[in-house]
Coordinates of C-alpha atoms and ligand atoms in Angstrom, one line a residue:
M1 CA -46.7 -11.5 31.8
A2 CA -50.4 -12.6 32.0
R3 CA -52.3 -12.8 28.7
S4 CA -55.9 -11.8 28.9
A5 CA -58.4 -14.4 27.7
S6 CA -60.1 -12.3 25.2
R7 CA -59.3 -10.6 22.0
P8 CA -62.3 -9.0 20.2
E9 CA -63.1 -11.3 17.4
A10 CA -62.2 -10.6 13.8
R11 CA -64.9 -9.0 11.7
S12 CA -67.6 -11.4 10.7
A13 CA -67.8 -12.3 7.0
T14 CA -71.0 -10.5 6.4
G15 CA -71.3 -7.5 8.8
T16 CA -69.0 -4.7 9.7
D17 CA -69.3 -5.5 13.4
W18 CA -69.0 -1.8 14.0
W19 CA -70.3 -2.2 17.6
R20 CA -67.4 -4.4 18.8
T21 CA -65.2 -1.3 19.2
A22 CA -67.7 1.5 19.2
V23 CA -67.9 4.4 21.6
I24 CA -71.6 5.0 22.1
Y25 CA -72.8 8.3 23.6
Q26 CA -76.0 8.3 25.6
V27 CA -78.4 11.2 25.0
Y28 CA -81.1 11.7 27.5
P29 CA -83.5 13.7 25.3
R30 CA -85.2 15.8 28.0
S31 CA -81.8 17.2 29.1
F32 CA -79.6 17.4 26.0
A33 CA -80.8 20.5 24.0
D34 CA -84.1 22.4 23.9
S35 CA -84.9 23.8 20.4
N36 CA -88.2 25.7 21.3
G37 CA -87.5 27.1 24.7
D38 CA -90.1 25.2 26.7
G39 CA -87.4 24.1 29.1
I40 CA -87.4 20.5 27.9
G41 CA -84.9 19.0 25.5
D42 CA -86.3 17.7 22.2
L43 CA -85.4 15.9 18.9
P44 CA -84.7 19.0 16.8
G45 CA -82.4 20.2 19.7
I46 CA -80.4 17.0 19.4
T47 CA -80.2 17.2 15.6
A48 CA -78.9 20.8 15.8
R49 CA -76.1 19.7 18.3
L50 CA -75.0 16.4 16.6
D51 CA -71.9 18.1 15.1
A52 CA -70.6 18.5 18.7
L53 CA -70.7 14.7 19.1
V54 CA -68.7 14.2 15.9
E55 CA -66.2 16.7 17.2
L56 CA -66.0 14.8 20.4
G57 CA -65.2 11.6 18.4
V58 CA -67.9 9.1 19.2
D59 CA -69.2 6.4 16.8
A60 CA -72.8 6.1 17.8
V61 CA -75.6 7.8 19.8
W62 CA -78.1 6.0 22.0
L63 CA -81.3 8.0 22.6
S64 CA -83.3 7.4 25.8
P65 CA -87.0 7.2 25.2
F66 CA -88.8 9.9 23.2
Y67 CA -92.1 8.0 22.7
T68 CA -95.6 9.1 23.6
S69 CA -95.6 9.0 27.4
P70 CA -97.2 10.6 30.4
Q71 CA -93.6 11.1 31.5
K72 CA -94.1 9.5 34.9
D73 CA -90.6 8.0 34.7
G74 CA -88.9 10.2 32.2
G75 CA -90.5 8.4 29.3
Y76 CA -89.7 4.9 30.4
D77 CA -93.4 4.7 30.7
V78 CA -94.5 4.3 27.1
A79 CA -98.1 4.8 25.9
D80 CA -97.3 4.4 22.2
Y81 CA -94.2 2.6 21.1
T82 CA -94.3 3.9 17.5
A83 CA -95.0 7.6 18.0
V84 CA -93.0 10.5 19.1
D85 CA -94.3 12.4 22.2
P86 CA -95.2 16.0 21.1
L87 CA -92.9 17.1 24.0
F88 CA -90.0 15.9 21.9
G89 CA -91.3 16.6 18.4
T90 CA -92.7 14.5 15.6
L91 CA -91.8 11.4 13.6
D92 CA -90.5 13.8 10.9
D93 CA -88.2 15.2 13.5
F94 CA -87.0 11.7 14.2
D95 CA -86.4 11.0 10.6
A96 CA -84.5 14.2 10.3
L97 CA -82.4 13.4 13.3
L98 CA -81.6 9.9 11.9
A99 CA -80.7 11.3 8.5
R100 CA -78.4 13.9 10.0
A101 CA -76.7 11.2 12.2
H102 CA -76.2 9.0 9.2
A103 CA -74.9 11.9 7.1
L104 CA -72.3 12.4 9.9
S105 CA -71.5 8.7 10.0
L106 CA -73.0 8.3 13.4
K107 CA -75.1 5.1 14.2
L108 CA -78.3 5.7 16.0
I109 CA -79.5 3.4 18.7
I110 CA -83.0 3.9 20.3
D111 CA -84.5 2.6 23.5
L112 CA -86.9 -0.3 23.7
V113 CA -89.0 -0.6 26.9
P114 CA -90.5 -4.1 26.8
N115 CA -90.8 -5.1 30.5
H116 CA -93.8 -2.7 31.0
S117 CA -95.9 -0.1 29.3
S118 CA -97.4 3.0 30.6
S119 CA -100.7 2.6 32.4
E120 CA -102.0 4.9 29.7
H121 CA -101.1 2.5 26.9
P122 CA -104.3 1.5 25.1
W123 CA -103.8 -2.1 26.0
F124 CA -103.7 -1.4 29.7
Q125 CA -106.7 0.9 29.5
A126 CA -108.5 -1.9 27.6
A127 CA -107.4 -4.4 30.3
L128 CA -108.9 -2.2 33.0
A129 CA -112.2 -1.9 31.1
A130 CA -112.5 -5.5 30.2
G131 CA -112.4 -7.0 33.7
P132 CA -111.0 -10.2 35.3
G133 CA -110.4 -13.2 33.1
S134 CA -110.5 -11.3 29.9
P135 CA -107.9 -11.6 27.1
E136 CA -107.1 -7.9 27.6
R137 CA -106.0 -8.6 31.2
A138 CA -103.9 -11.5 30.1
R139 CA -101.4 -9.2 28.4
Y140 CA -100.4 -7.9 31.8
L141 CA -100.0 -9.6 35.2
F142 CA -103.3 -9.2 36.9
R143 CA -104.0 -11.5 39.9
D144 CA -106.6 -11.7 42.6
G145 CA -105.6 -10.6 46.0
L146 CA -105.1 -12.8 49.0
G147 CA -107.3 -12.9 52.1
A148 CA -111.0 -13.1 52.5
D149 CA -111.5 -9.7 50.8
G150 CA -108.7 -10.0 48.4
D151 CA -107.1 -6.9 49.9
V152 CA -103.7 -8.5 50.4
P153 CA -101.3 -8.2 47.4
P154 CA -100.9 -11.5 45.5
N155 CA -97.2 -11.8 46.7
N156 CA -94.7 -9.8 48.7
W157 CA -92.6 -8.4 45.8
Q158 CA -91.4 -4.8 46.2
S159 CA -91.0 -2.2 43.5
V160 CA -87.5 -1.1 42.5
F161 CA -88.6 2.4 43.2
G162 CA -89.9 1.5 46.7
G163 CA -93.2 0.3 48.1
P164 CA -95.2 -2.8 47.0
A165 CA -94.9 -4.0 43.4
W166 CA -98.7 -4.5 43.2
T167 CA -101.6 -2.0 42.8
R168 CA -105.2 -2.8 43.2
V169 CA -107.7 -1.6 40.6
I170 CA -111.3 -0.5 40.9
E171 CA -113.5 -2.7 38.8
R172 CA -116.5 -1.6 36.7
D173 CA -118.9 -2.2 39.6
G174 CA -117.0 0.5 41.5
R175 CA -115.5 -2.0 44.0
P176 CA -111.8 -2.8 44.6
G177 CA -110.9 -5.8 42.4
Q178 CA -107.8 -7.4 41.0
W179 CA -104.2 -6.4 41.5
Y180 CA -101.6 -5.8 38.7
L181 CA -97.8 -6.2 38.9
H182 CA -95.4 -3.2 38.4
L183 CA -91.8 -3.8 39.2
F184 CA -91.3 -0.1 38.8
D185 CA -93.8 2.7 39.3
T186 CA -97.6 2.1 39.5
S187 CA -97.8 3.9 36.2
Q188 CA -95.6 1.1 34.6
P189 CA -97.6 -2.2 34.5
D190 CA -95.5 -5.3 33.6
F191 CA -96.4 -7.2 30.5
D192 CA -97.0 -10.9 30.7
W193 CA -94.3 -12.3 28.3
T194 CA -95.9 -15.7 28.3
N195 CA -98.6 -14.1 26.1
E196 CA -98.0 -14.4 22.4
E197 CA -99.8 -11.1 21.7
V198 CA -97.0 -9.3 23.6
H199 CA -94.4 -11.0 21.4
E200 CA -96.3 -9.9 18.3
L201 CA -96.6 -6.3 19.6
F202 CA -92.8 -6.0 20.1
R203 CA -91.9 -7.7 16.8
G204 CA -94.0 -5.0 15.2
V205 CA -92.2 -2.2 17.2
L206 CA -88.8 -3.5 16.2
R207 CA -89.7 -3.6 12.5
F208 CA -91.3 -0.2 12.6
W209 CA -88.0 1.5 13.8
L210 CA -85.7 -0.8 11.8
E211 CA -87.6 0.1 8.6
R212 CA -87.1 3.8 9.4
G213 CA -83.3 3.1 9.7
A214 CA -82.6 2.8 13.4
D215 CA -79.3 0.9 13.9
G216 CA -80.5 -1.0 16.9
F217 CA -82.0 -1.0 20.3
R218 CA -80.9 -0.6 23.9
V219 CA -83.3 -3.0 25.7
D220 CA -84.6 -1.6 29.0
V221 CA -84.7 -4.0 32.0
A222 CA -83.5 -6.9 29.8
H223 CA -83.3 -9.0 32.9
G224 CA -86.9 -8.6 34.0
M225 CA -89.4 -9.6 31.3
A226 CA -89.8 -13.2 32.3
K227 CA -91.1 -14.0 35.8
K228 CA -90.8 -17.2 37.7
P229 CA -93.9 -19.3 37.1
G230 CA -96.3 -19.0 40.0
L231 CA -94.9 -15.7 41.1
P232 CA -93.6 -17.0 44.4
D233 CA -92.9 -14.8 47.4
W234 CA -89.3 -13.7 47.8
T235 CA -87.4 -12.0 50.6
P236 CA -84.1 -10.3 49.6
P237 CA -81.2 -11.7 51.6
D238 CA -80.1 -8.3 52.8
P239 CA -83.0 -6.1 53.9
G240 CA -80.9 -3.1 52.9
L241 CA -81.2 -4.2 49.3
E242 CA -85.0 -4.4 49.3
G243 CA -86.3 -3.7 45.8
S244 CA -82.8 -3.7 44.5
S245 CA -82.4 -4.4 40.8
H246 CA -79.1 -6.2 41.6
D247 CA -80.2 -9.4 43.3
T248 CA -80.5 -12.0 40.6
T249 CA -81.9 -14.6 43.0
A250 CA -85.2 -12.7 42.8
P251 CA -88.0 -14.6 41.0
Y252 CA -88.4 -11.6 38.6
W253 CA -84.8 -11.1 37.5
A254 CA -82.6 -13.1 35.2
Q255 CA -85.2 -15.9 34.6
P256 CA -84.3 -18.3 31.8
G257 CA -87.5 -17.2 29.9
V258 CA -85.8 -14.0 28.7
H259 CA -83.4 -15.7 26.3
P260 CA -85.9 -17.1 23.7
I261 CA -87.2 -13.5 23.4
F262 CA -83.8 -12.2 22.5
R263 CA -83.2 -15.0 20.0
D264 CA -86.5 -14.2 18.3
W265 CA -85.6 -10.5 18.2
R266 CA -82.1 -11.2 16.8
R267 CA -83.9 -13.0 13.9
V268 CA -86.0 -10.0 13.3
L269 CA -83.0 -7.7 13.3
A270 CA -81.3 -10.1 10.8
E271 CA -84.1 -9.4 8.3
F272 CA -82.5 -5.9 8.1
G273 CA -78.9 -7.1 7.5
P274 CA -76.1 -8.0 9.8
D275 CA -75.3 -4.6 11.3
R276 CA -78.3 -3.8 13.5
V277 CA -77.8 -4.4 17.2
L278 CA -79.4 -5.3 20.5
I279 CA -77.8 -3.9 23.6
G280 CA -79.0 -5.2 27.0
E281 CA -79.6 -3.2 30.1
A282 CA -79.4 -6.2 32.4
W283 CA -78.4 -5.7 36.0
V284 CA -77.1 -9.3 36.3
E285 CA -74.2 -10.7 38.3
P286 CA -71.8 -12.4 38.2
L287 CA -70.4 -11.5 34.8
S288 CA -70.2 -15.2 33.8
K289 CA -74.1 -15.2 34.2
L290 CA -74.4 -11.9 32.3
A291 CA -72.5 -13.4 29.4
E292 CA -75.6 -15.5 28.7
W293 CA -77.3 -12.3 27.4
V294 CA -74.7 -12.0 24.6
R295 CA -74.4 -15.6 23.3
P296 CA -74.0 -15.6 19.5
D297 CA -77.7 -15.8 18.7
E298 CA -78.8 -13.3 21.4
M299 CA -77.9 -9.7 22.0
Q300 CA -74.6 -8.3 20.6
Q301 CA -73.7 -6.6 23.8
T302 CA -74.8 -5.7 27.3
F303 CA -73.8 -3.0 29.7
N304 CA -71.1 -3.9 32.2
F305 CA -72.6 -2.6 35.5
T306 CA -70.1 -4.7 37.4
F307 CA -67.4 -2.4 36.0
L308 CA -69.5 0.7 36.7
E309 CA -69.9 -0.3 40.3
T310 CA -66.3 -1.2 40.9
P311 CA -64.6 1.3 43.3
W312 CA -61.4 3.2 42.3
D313 CA -59.2 0.4 43.6
A314 CA -56.4 -1.2 41.5
V315 CA -56.9 -4.7 42.7
R316 CA -60.6 -4.7 42.2
L317 CA -60.3 -2.9 38.8
K318 CA -57.8 -5.5 37.5
K319 CA -60.1 -8.3 38.6
V320 CA -63.2 -6.8 36.9
V321 CA -61.3 -6.2 33.7
D322 CA -60.1 -9.8 33.7
D323 CA -63.5 -11.2 34.7
S324 CA -65.2 -9.1 32.0
L325 CA -62.8 -10.1 29.2
A326 CA -63.0 -13.7 30.2
A327 CA -66.8 -13.8 30.6
F328 CA -67.7 -12.0 27.4
G329 CA -64.8 -13.5 25.5
S330 CA -66.0 -17.0 26.3
V331 CA -69.1 -16.4 24.2
G332 CA -67.4 -14.4 21.5
A333 CA -68.8 -11.0 22.5
P334 CA -66.8 -7.8 23.1
S335 CA -66.7 -6.6 26.6
T336 CA -68.4 -3.2 27.2
W337 CA -67.4 -0.5 29.7
V338 CA -69.4 2.2 31.3
L339 CA -69.0 4.6 34.2
S340 CA -72.1 6.8 34.0
N341 CA -75.7 6.9 32.8
H342 CA -79.1 8.5 33.7
D343 CA -79.7 6.0 36.6
V344 CA -76.5 6.4 38.6
I345 CA -74.6 9.2 40.4
R346 CA -72.3 10.8 37.9
H347 CA -68.9 9.3 38.2
A348 CA -67.2 12.7 38.7
T349 CA -69.1 12.7 42.0
R350 CA -69.4 9.0 42.8
L351 CA -65.7 8.4 42.7
G352 CA -65.2 11.1 45.3
L353 CA -67.3 9.2 47.8
T354 CA -66.1 6.2 49.7
P355 CA -68.2 4.1 49.6
P356 CA -70.8 5.6 47.2
P357 CA -74.5 5.2 48.2
P358 CA -76.3 2.2 46.6
Q359 CA -77.9 2.8 43.2
G360 CA -81.2 4.7 43.5
E361 CA -80.4 6.3 46.8
G362 CA -79.0 9.3 45.0
L363 CA -77.6 12.4 46.7
G364 CA -79.4 15.4 48.0
P365 CA -79.0 18.2 50.5
G366 CA -79.6 15.9 53.4
S367 CA -77.4 13.0 52.3
R368 CA -75.1 11.5 54.9
L369 CA -72.2 11.5 52.4
H370 CA -70.5 14.6 51.1
P371 CA -68.4 14.2 48.0
D372 CA -65.1 15.8 47.4
D373 CA -65.6 17.4 44.0
A374 CA -61.9 17.9 43.3
V375 CA -61.0 14.3 44.1
G376 CA -64.1 13.1 42.3
V377 CA -63.3 14.7 39.0
R378 CA -59.6 13.8 39.1
R379 CA -60.5 10.1 39.7
A380 CA -63.3 10.3 37.1
R381 CA -60.8 11.4 34.4
A382 CA -58.3 8.7 35.5
A383 CA -61.1 6.1 35.4
T384 CA -62.2 7.3 32.0
A385 CA -58.7 7.1 30.6
L386 CA -58.5 3.6 31.9
M387 CA -61.9 2.7 30.5
L388 CA -61.2 4.1 27.0
A389 CA -58.0 2.1 26.8
L390 CA -59.7 -1.2 27.3
P391 CA -60.6 -3.5 24.5
G392 CA -64.2 -3.6 23.4
S393 CA -67.0 -1.0 23.3
A394 CA -67.5 1.9 25.7
Y395 CA -70.5 4.0 26.7
L396 CA -70.4 7.7 27.6
Y397 CA -73.3 9.6 29.2
Q398 CA -74.0 13.1 28.1
G399 CA -72.2 15.7 30.1
E400 CA -69.4 13.4 31.4
E401 CA -67.2 14.9 28.7
L402 CA -67.7 18.2 30.4
G403 CA -66.8 16.8 33.8
L404 CA -70.3 17.5 35.1
P405 CA -70.8 16.5 38.8
E406 CA -74.0 15.1 40.2
V407 CA -76.3 18.0 41.1
I408 CA -77.0 17.7 44.9
D409 CA -78.8 20.9 45.7
L410 CA -82.0 20.3 43.8
P411 CA -85.0 21.5 45.7
D412 CA -87.6 18.8 46.6
S413 CA -90.2 20.7 44.6
A414 CA -88.1 20.3 41.4
R415 CA -87.5 16.6 41.8
Q416 CA -89.4 14.2 39.4
D417 CA -87.9 10.8 39.9
P418 CA -90.6 8.4 41.1
T419 CA -88.0 6.9 43.4
F420 CA -88.1 10.1 45.4
F421 CA -91.9 10.0 45.8
R422 CA -92.3 6.2 46.4
T423 CA -89.7 6.3 49.2
G424 CA -91.2 9.4 50.8
G425 CA -88.0 11.3 50.0
A426 CA -85.8 8.7 51.8
N427 CA -84.0 8.1 48.4
Y428 CA -83.3 11.2 46.4
G429 CA -83.2 9.1 43.2
R430 CA -81.7 10.0 39.9
D431 CA -82.6 13.6 39.0
G432 CA -79.1 14.8 40.0
S433 CA -77.6 13.1 37.0
R434 CA -80.3 14.5 34.6
V435 CA -79.9 18.2 34.9
P436 CA -79.9 19.9 31.4
L437 CA -76.6 20.3 29.7
P438 CA -74.6 23.6 29.6
W439 CA -73.5 24.5 26.1
E440 CA -72.7 28.2 26.2
S441 CA -71.5 29.9 29.3
A442 CA -72.9 33.4 28.6
A443 CA -76.4 32.3 27.3
P444 CA -79.6 31.9 29.3
T445 CA -79.9 28.3 30.6
A446 CA -76.2 28.0 29.7
G447 CA -77.3 27.5 26.1
F448 CA -79.5 24.5 26.8
G449 CA -82.5 26.4 25.3
P450 CA -82.7 29.2 22.8
A451 CA -82.1 32.8 23.8
G452 CA -84.6 35.6 23.0
A453 CA -88.4 35.7 22.9
A454 CA -88.9 31.9 22.7
A455 CA -87.0 31.3 25.9
T456 CA -88.6 30.7 29.2
G457 CA -85.2 31.1 30.7
A458 CA -85.7 27.9 32.7
S459 CA -85.0 24.2 32.3
W460 CA -87.2 21.4 33.6
L461 CA -84.6 20.7 36.3
P462 CA -82.9 23.9 37.5
Q463 CA -79.2 24.2 36.6
P464 CA -76.9 25.1 39.5
P465 CA -74.9 28.4 39.5
S466 CA -71.7 26.4 38.6
W467 CA -73.2 25.2 35.3
P468 CA -71.9 28.0 33.0
G469 CA -68.4 27.2 34.1
Y470 CA -68.7 23.7 32.7
A471 CA -70.3 24.9 29.4
R472 CA -68.9 23.4 26.2
D473 CA -67.8 26.7 24.8
A474 CA -65.8 27.4 28.0
Q475 CA -63.8 24.2 27.5
L476 CA -63.4 23.8 23.7
G477 CA -59.8 24.3 22.8
I478 CA -58.7 25.0 26.3
P479 CA -55.7 22.7 27.2
G480 CA -56.4 20.7 30.3
A481 CA -60.2 21.1 30.1
T482 CA -62.1 17.9 30.6
L483 CA -63.7 18.2 27.1
E484 CA -60.3 18.5 25.5
F485 CA -59.2 15.5 27.5
Y486 CA -62.1 13.4 26.2
R487 CA -61.4 14.5 22.6
E488 CA -57.8 13.6 22.9
A489 CA -58.6 10.2 24.5
L490 CA -61.1 9.3 21.8
A491 CA -58.7 10.3 19.0
A492 CA -55.8 8.4 20.5
R493 CA -58.0 5.4 21.2
R494 CA -58.7 5.3 17.5
T495 CA -55.1 6.1 16.3
H496 CA -53.7 3.3 18.5
H497 CA -56.5 0.7 17.9
L498 CA -57.0 0.4 21.7
A499 CA -60.5 -1.0 21.2
S500 CA -59.3 -4.0 19.1
N501 CA -55.8 -4.7 20.5
E502 CA -55.2 -7.5 22.9
L503 CA -54.6 -6.4 26.5
V504 CA -51.5 -7.7 28.1
W505 CA -50.8 -7.0 31.8
L506 CA -47.3 -5.8 32.8
P507 CA -45.7 -5.9 36.2
S508 CA -46.8 -3.1 38.4
P509 CA -44.5 -0.8 40.4
D510 CA -47.0 -0.5 43.2
A511 CA -50.1 -2.3 44.6
D512 CA -52.3 0.7 43.7
V513 CA -51.1 0.8 40.1
L514 CA -52.4 -1.0 37.0
V515 CA -50.1 -1.3 34.0
F516 CA -50.9 -3.0 30.7
R517 CA -49.8 -3.0 27.2
S518 CA -52.2 -2.5 24.2
G519 CA -50.3 -2.6 20.9
A520 CA -47.7 0.2 21.0
V521 CA -49.3 1.8 24.1
T522 CA -48.4 1.2 27.7
V523 CA -51.4 2.2 29.9
I524 CA -50.6 3.1 33.5
A525 CA -53.3 3.9 36.0
N526 CA -52.4 5.1 39.5
A527 CA -55.4 4.5 41.8
G528 CA -53.4 5.4 44.9
P529 CA -52.1 8.6 46.4
T530 CA -48.4 8.1 45.8
P531 CA -46.6 9.2 42.6
V532 CA -44.9 6.5 40.6
A533 CA -42.4 6.5 37.8
L534 CA -43.8 6.9 34.3
P535 CA -42.7 4.3 31.7
A536 CA -40.2 5.7 29.2
G537 CA -41.6 7.1 26.1
R538 CA -44.0 9.8 24.8
V539 CA -47.1 10.5 26.8
V540 CA -50.0 10.5 24.3
L541 CA -52.7 11.0 26.9
A542 CA -52.8 11.9 30.6
S543 CA -55.9 12.4 32.7
G544 CA -54.2 15.1 34.7
P545 CA -50.9 17.0 34.9
V546 CA -47.8 14.8 34.7
G547 CA -44.3 16.0 34.9
S548 CA -40.7 15.0 35.2
G549 CA -41.2 11.3 34.6
R550 CA -43.7 10.9 37.5
L551 CA -47.3 9.8 37.4
P552 CA -49.2 11.5 40.3
G553 CA -51.9 9.7 42.3
D554 CA -55.4 9.4 40.8
T555 CA -54.0 9.8 37.3
T556 CA -53.8 7.6 34.2
A557 CA -51.4 8.0 31.3
W558 CA -51.0 6.4 27.9
V559 CA -47.4 6.2 26.8
V560 CA -45.9 5.2 23.4
D561 CA -42.3 4.1 23.3
Ligands
LIG601 C1 -84.2 1.2 33.4 C2 -84.0 2.7 33.0 C3 -84.5 3.5 34.1 C4 -86.0 3.2 34.3 C5 -86.3 1.8 34.5 C6 -87.7 1.4 34.3 O1 -83.5 0.9 34.5 O2 -82.7 2.9 32.7 O3 -84.3 4.9 33.9 O4 -86.5 4.0 35.3 O5 -85.6 1.0 33.6 O6 -88.1 1.5 33.0
LIG602 CA1 -88.3 21.7 23.9

């Protein structure tokens, strides 16, 4: 019997440490619920649907950005960090949402986007106007170009979304001038985090939302804010990974300069008590390196993308679980687990593809890979049942509880992800995971927006004909439905303390099967095709049909003896 290295730490003396075991549900505001019928989800829409998340059984909600933004990257291009975009509502709507969440005992995490602003942020507009060498330009990464005319970008870095990471500006004299760095879209200029003014700006942003009562922040691109001094050229080792957000040898990812920023922010959060949290979106490997993001005086937790990217394979899953518990446990942090978010192919589709396309490539009508939906959703439920049995905190992405697949047949004319445009359509990007949710099978837009006169009858990304079949009201109370499976899983996870128990591996009957013990529960996940014997006892959760003492392939069960 192998003992795992980590046991989530006991509660700290002062805080509740709620986040160590929490299930956190990601809401992508544009696509969750539309209150006014303009086809775009909004804050009042979320408030009106929060009860559904309580019924689902989650502990906290994380909202993707709802701030003032030209929406060039779904709001990850922020023009005002302390204002609500009219598209989503008002600050009063935010306060109402927060009050409702707290009344329902849900924590509310909001998104912080500190690597870059929108090019429409007043600071960037001032930088353009002020010209080379000005203090305004020093808040961003402006550089002169190379070559006699300065028409060669300052270095060879590529944008994550495709194409060069530099754009040249037109100066006041009407002539091409300096270049600015944008690791993402041209509309997302990177801040210079060696500039104290940038630090001051973000301390203010943190305090603004903490004073309003936000429970914490999910920190966007928490591996990118510090750049290697001198901004040296860099060529990715594998040309196929060009622009990839995964290669931490890049001089713009995982630089040591990010850590003092998080320590500073942690002190700001502490001004508001022990229970506010920082959650890092850091695409950093290996896990032992990622653990540096969650040292005791830095963030409380960070997404586990290594787990997300692990294929449905027992040997690799066991390894990533062990590596995660060891790495995070070594710094006293809980591991986290995640299978889907707004940047990746939904796991109900991804797990039906072997191998899945790299992150960002997405899926579309012309993709070389064609998922098997039935296999995908079966494995997705099995993977979810495995994930929710693991010690630590777990993230769910809106719609996965409905078993939603990635939407592949989006017309080019509907796509909005800058990835699609910056690669000339070579990468479909992430829109397929962002299609507005179905709530009511018989209603227009499957209940995403209101019925009646207010309704345009459309949503910002078109819903496919299959959507009403996945609607919440078509699944609620229906045995075997994916929604009921998620509700049962979250309830049993709580009843049996799976998030805080110690994980103990048990001998496996088959190389494709994982078996472990967590308190009174034996968890058995069959990642292969061949049925195996179920442990004796009462099945408290099964990701698919089980019968006569056998656990079929691509199925996970929780058994209490
Ligand atoms: C993060 C977000 C993603 C966004 C990018 C740039 O990866 O999750 O949606 O496009 O940062 O802000
Ligand atoms: Ca709306």
